[in-house]
């Protein structure tokens, strides 16, 4: 069993309690225009191309044994379907303009990385967080990885949109100690508009997690002109209370992922939108606090 993993981040302190290792799964069914990891959206392996570093020597094209790289109108074209993952294009690039995104890994390979930091988990009350992309798109692998973590008595967290069938969600959540659930919008209509999918199955899966007594932290990305008004804050509060969620983490919009869109050669809709900072959201934050929710940023 293999999954496409695009990053394993060590010593994370923002994705669950304590010091954690975060395993990032590639592929996501949502298309949020503010996504800070656009390289996580497509399931197949991709290449980030830094045009400013490219010397246009075409060594990557010449050295690729599978013929997956070509240039058209001075732009790099990558064919993921025939890529073998040899990374010759990366190693042969004199300008270091290419970054390989996605690595097919077995469960035991991931566990080998996870176990290297066992001492840190034990000392800090940390553990492993599965993230993405959307981890539920590779659910069988995720469930097996969670099982192996539990066998080692490692605390597990699932960072997810919860957009999946109830059967898929239930199998993965069964091995999870903490659910970090992204809620993009309180309105189903607006959720469809901005992410491309309805929030109905997401909320149904949230209810299932609550019924199974899995601790839940709702994570709300606060995006200018999309869900950042005080009206939106009040509607989020209503939604959370209706689904019996009392802990929420607000995520102010940032521009950390902007360069990746350029390197993927895909348009970035929020390019000129100003980033938000905690001090910009004081009133927004207080709506949740005044409603008695445990809120953080």
mmCIF file of N, CA and C in Angstrom, residues 204-266:
data_model
loop_
_atom_site.group_PDB
_atom_site.id
_atom_site.type_symbol
_atom_site.label_atom_id
_atom_site.label_comp_id
_atom_site.label_asym_id
_atom_site.label_seq_id
_atom_site.Cartn_x
_atom_site.Cartn_y
_atom_site.Cartn_z
ATOM 1 N N UNK A 204 -22.381 16.617 8.360
ATOM 2 C CA UNK A 204 -22.867 15.292 8.785
ATOM 3 C C UNK A 204 -21.728 14.479 9.392
ATOM 4 N N UNK A 205 -20.556 14.555 8.794
ATOM 5 C CA UNK A 205 -19.401 13.850 9.349
ATOM 6 C C UNK A 205 -18.951 14.467 10.666
ATOM 7 N N UNK A 206 -19.085 15.773 10.784
ATOM 8 C CA UNK A 206 -18.794 16.432 12.054
ATOM 9 C C UNK A 206 -19.704 15.893 13.151
ATOM 10 N N UNK A 207 -20.980 15.778 12.853
ATOM 11 C CA UNK A 207 -21.939 15.236 13.835
ATOM 12 C C UNK A 207 -21.570 13.811 14.240
ATOM 13 N N UNK A 208 -21.101 13.033 13.271
ATOM 14 C CA UNK A 208 -20.695 11.659 13.569
ATOM 15 C C UNK A 208 -19.504 11.647 14.525
ATOM 16 N N UNK A 209 -18.522 12.518 14.275
ATOM 17 C CA UNK A 209 -17.351 12.588 15.145
ATOM 18 C C UNK A 209 -17.749 12.975 16.564
ATOM 19 N N UNK A 210 -18.657 13.932 16.676
ATOM 20 C CA UNK A 210 -19.130 14.354 18.001
ATOM 21 C C UNK A 210 -19.840 13.187 18.698
ATOM 22 N N UNK A 211 -20.666 12.462 17.949
ATOM 23 C CA UNK A 211 -21.386 11.321 18.518
ATOM 24 C C UNK A 211 -20.426 10.224 18.980
ATOM 25 N N UNK A 212 -19.298 10.091 18.287
ATOM 26 C CA UNK A 212 -18.293 9.093 18.645
ATOM 27 C C UNK A 212 -17.359 9.588 19.744
ATOM 28 N N UNK A 213 -17.637 10.816 20.223
ATOM 29 C CA UNK A 213 -16.875 11.427 21.319
ATOM 30 C C UNK A 213 -15.403 11.662 20.965
ATOM 31 N N UNK A 214 -15.163 11.956 19.691
ATOM 32 C CA UNK A 214 -13.824 12.366 19.274
ATOM 33 C C UNK A 214 -13.696 13.866 19.532
ATOM 34 N N UNK A 215 -12.682 14.319 20.269
ATOM 35 C CA UNK A 215 -12.510 15.758 20.503
ATOM 36 C C UNK A 215 -12.358 16.502 19.170
ATOM 37 N N UNK A 216 -13.050 17.633 19.059
ATOM 38 C CA UNK A 216 -13.046 18.389 17.805
ATOM 39 C C UNK A 216 -12.616 19.831 18.048
ATOM 40 N N UNK A 217 -11.691 20.290 17.222
ATOM 41 C CA UNK A 217 -11.350 21.712 17.155
ATOM 42 C C UNK A 217 -11.708 22.188 15.756
ATOM 43 N N UNK A 218 -12.635 23.142 15.672
ATOM 44 C CA UNK A 218 -12.986 23.723 14.374
ATOM 45 C C UNK A 218 -11.923 24.750 13.992
ATOM 46 N N UNK A 219 -11.520 24.714 12.741
ATOM 47 C CA UNK A 219 -10.520 25.676 12.252
ATOM 48 C C UNK A 219 -11.163 26.483 11.135
ATOM 49 N N UNK A 220 -11.220 27.804 11.330
ATOM 50 C CA UNK A 220 -11.876 28.679 10.367
ATOM 51 C C UNK A 220 -10.850 29.608 9.727
ATOM 52 N N UNK A 221 -10.576 29.436 8.425
ATOM 53 C CA UNK A 221 -9.713 30.392 7.733
ATOM 54 C C UNK A 221 -10.510 31.673 7.483
ATOM 55 N N UNK A 222 -10.031 32.783 8.010
ATOM 56 C CA UNK A 222 -10.764 34.049 7.882
ATOM 57 C C UNK A 222 -10.212 34.787 6.666
ATOM 58 N N UNK A 223 -11.051 34.907 5.623
ATOM 59 C CA UNK A 223 -10.611 35.406 4.328
ATOM 60 C C UNK A 223 -11.319 36.729 4.007
ATOM 61 N N UNK A 224 -10.567 37.783 3.681
ATOM 62 C CA UNK A 224 -11.177 39.082 3.362
ATOM 63 C C UNK A 224 -12.242 38.977 2.269
ATOM 64 N N UNK A 225 -13.366 39.613 2.541
ATOM 65 C CA UNK A 225 -14.480 39.712 1.590
ATOM 66 C C UNK A 225 -15.149 38.378 1.280
ATOM 67 N N UNK A 226 -14.812 37.343 2.033
ATOM 68 C CA UNK A 226 -15.441 36.039 1.840
ATOM 69 C C UNK A 226 -16.158 35.580 3.104
ATOM 70 N N UNK A 227 -15.481 35.673 4.253
ATOM 71 C CA UNK A 227 -16.137 35.267 5.508
ATOM 72 C C UNK A 227 -15.602 36.057 6.700
ATOM 73 N N UNK A 228 -15.187 37.309 6.465
ATOM 74 C CA UNK A 228 -14.502 38.083 7.513
ATOM 75 C C UNK A 228 -15.364 39.147 8.185
ATOM 76 N N UNK A 229 -16.659 39.207 7.881
ATOM 77 C CA UNK A 229 -17.506 40.221 8.506
ATOM 78 C C UNK A 229 -17.976 39.746 9.881
ATOM 79 N N UNK A 230 -18.459 40.681 10.700
ATOM 80 C CA UNK A 230 -18.990 40.307 12.005
ATOM 81 C C UNK A 230 -20.252 39.462 11.847
ATOM 82 N N UNK A 231 -20.988 39.697 10.773
ATOM 83 C CA UNK A 231 -22.145 38.841 10.473
ATOM 84 C C UNK A 231 -21.680 37.406 10.278
ATOM 85 N N UNK A 232 -20.576 37.225 9.531
ATOM 86 C CA UNK A 232 -20.045 35.883 9.311
ATOM 87 C C UNK A 232 -19.638 35.246 10.636
ATOM 88 N N UNK A 233 -18.996 36.027 11.496
ATOM 89 C CA UNK A 233 -18.573 35.501 12.798
ATOM 90 C C UNK A 233 -19.780 34.990 13.590
ATOM 91 N N UNK A 234 -20.852 35.767 13.591
ATOM 92 C CA UNK A 234 -22.060 35.374 14.332
ATOM 93 C C UNK A 234 -22.694 34.117 13.731
ATOM 94 N N UNK A 235 -22.667 34.012 12.415
ATOM 95 C CA UNK A 235 -23.226 32.823 11.756
ATOM 96 C C UNK A 235 -22.370 31.588 12.037
ATOM 97 N N UNK A 236 -21.064 31.777 12.095
ATOM 98 C CA UNK A 236 -20.187 30.662 12.454
ATOM 99 C C UNK A 236 -20.484 30.186 13.876
ATOM 100 N N UNK A 237 -20.703 31.126 14.772
ATOM 101 C CA UNK A 237 -21.029 30.769 16.157
ATOM 102 C C UNK A 237 -22.302 29.929 16.199
ATOM 103 N N UNK A 238 -23.335 30.367 15.457
ATOM 104 C CA UNK A 238 -24.593 29.608 15.405
ATOM 105 C C UNK A 238 -24.346 28.190 14.895
ATOM 106 N N UNK A 239 -23.535 28.082 13.840
ATOM 107 C CA UNK A 239 -23.251 26.782 13.241
ATOM 108 C C UNK A 239 -22.526 25.871 14.235
ATOM 109 N N UNK A 240 -21.507 26.405 14.891
ATOM 110 C CA UNK A 240 -20.725 25.601 15.828
ATOM 111 C C UNK A 240 -21.578 25.131 17.000
ATOM 112 N N UNK A 241 -22.398 26.013 17.512
ATOM 113 C CA UNK A 241 -23.254 25.633 18.644
ATOM 114 C C UNK A 241 -24.289 24.592 18.221
ATOM 115 N N UNK A 242 -24.799 24.741 17.008
ATOM 116 C CA UNK A 242 -25.794 23.776 16.521
ATOM 117 C C UNK A 242 -25.202 22.380 16.384
ATOM 118 N N UNK A 243 -23.886 22.326 16.155
ATOM 119 C CA UNK A 243 -23.223 21.030 15.985
ATOM 120 C C UNK A 243 -22.377 20.659 17.201
ATOM 121 N N UNK A 244 -22.618 21.352 18.312
ATOM 122 C CA UNK A 244 -22.025 21.022 19.615
ATOM 123 C C UNK A 244 -20.491 21.083 19.622
ATOM 124 N N UNK A 245 -19.954 22.072 18.924
ATOM 125 C CA UNK A 245 -18.509 22.301 18.925
ATOM 126 C C UNK A 245 -18.223 23.530 19.777
ATOM 127 N N UNK A 246 -17.331 23.400 20.749
ATOM 128 C CA UNK A 246 -17.080 24.526 21.652
ATOM 129 C C UNK A 246 -15.661 25.078 21.578
ATOM 130 N N UNK A 247 -14.823 24.518 20.692
ATOM 131 C CA UNK A 247 -13.450 24.983 20.554
ATOM 132 C C UNK A 247 -13.179 25.347 19.099
ATOM 133 N N UNK A 248 -12.640 26.539 18.889
ATOM 134 C CA UNK A 248 -12.412 27.019 17.522
ATOM 135 C C UNK A 248 -11.081 27.750 17.426
ATOM 136 N N UNK A 249 -10.409 27.526 16.322
ATOM 137 C CA UNK A 249 -9.135 28.186 16.023
ATOM 138 C C UNK A 249 -9.322 29.033 14.772
ATOM 139 N N UNK A 250 -9.137 30.337 14.900
ATOM 140 C CA UNK A 250 -9.255 31.243 13.753
ATOM 141 C C UNK A 250 -7.906 31.343 13.049
ATOM 142 N N UNK A 251 -7.929 31.255 11.720
ATOM 143 C CA UNK A 251 -6.715 31.286 10.919
ATOM 144 C C UNK A 251 -6.728 32.510 10.009
ATOM 145 N N UNK A 252 -6.086 33.609 10.410
ATOM 146 C CA UNK A 252 -6.092 34.818 9.578
ATOM 147 C C UNK A 252 -5.443 34.575 8.216
ATOM 148 N N UNK A 253 -6.040 35.120 7.180
ATOM 149 C CA UNK A 253 -5.536 34.976 5.820
ATOM 150 C C UNK A 253 -4.106 35.500 5.707
ATOM 151 N N UNK A 254 -3.262 34.721 4.999
ATOM 152 C CA UNK A 254 -1.883 35.156 4.749
ATOM 153 C C UNK A 254 -1.520 34.868 3.293
ATOM 154 N N UNK A 255 -0.352 35.339 2.904
ATOM 155 C CA UNK A 255 0.095 35.188 1.520
ATOM 156 C C UNK A 255 1.329 34.288 1.404
ATOM 157 N N UNK A 256 1.508 33.369 2.353
ATOM 158 C CA UNK A 256 2.703 32.538 2.368
ATOM 159 C C UNK A 256 2.798 31.620 1.147
ATOM 160 N N UNK A 257 1.658 31.283 0.553
ATOM 161 C CA UNK A 257 1.679 30.345 -0.567
ATOM 162 C C UNK A 257 1.714 30.995 -1.937
ATOM 163 N N UNK A 258 1.793 32.319 -1.999
ATOM 164 C CA UNK A 258 1.659 33.028 -3.277
ATOM 165 C C UNK A 258 2.685 32.567 -4.316
ATOM 166 N N UNK A 259 3.936 32.415 -3.903
ATOM 167 C CA UNK A 259 5.005 32.059 -4.848
ATOM 168 C C UNK A 259 4.758 30.690 -5.485
ATOM 169 N N UNK A 260 4.101 29.795 -4.761
ATOM 170 C CA UNK A 260 3.867 28.450 -5.284
ATOM 171 C C UNK A 260 2.945 28.471 -6.502
ATOM 172 N N UNK A 261 1.981 29.385 -6.510
ATOM 173 C CA UNK A 261 1.079 29.487 -7.663
ATOM 174 C C UNK A 261 1.878 29.842 -8.916
ATOM 175 N N UNK A 262 2.805 30.771 -8.743
ATOM 176 C CA UNK A 262 3.648 31.175 -9.865
ATOM 177 C C UNK A 262 4.489 29.997 -10.348
ATOM 178 N N UNK A 263 5.032 29.218 -9.411
ATOM 179 C CA UNK A 263 5.894 28.099 -9.776
ATOM 180 C C UNK A 263 5.110 26.934 -10.364
ATOM 181 N N UNK A 264 3.810 26.867 -10.060
ATOM 182 C CA UNK A 264 2.935 25.853 -10.668
ATOM 183 C C UNK A 264 2.328 26.337 -11.978
ATOM 184 N N UNK A 265 2.521 27.626 -12.262
ATOM 185 C CA UNK A 265 1.977 28.261 -13.461
ATOM 186 C C UNK A 265 0.450 28.190 -13.491
ATOM 187 N N UNK A 266 -0.137 28.460 -12.327
ATOM 188 C CA UNK A 266 -1.597 28.524 -12.233
ATOM 189 C C UNK A 266 -1.989 29.887 -11.676
#
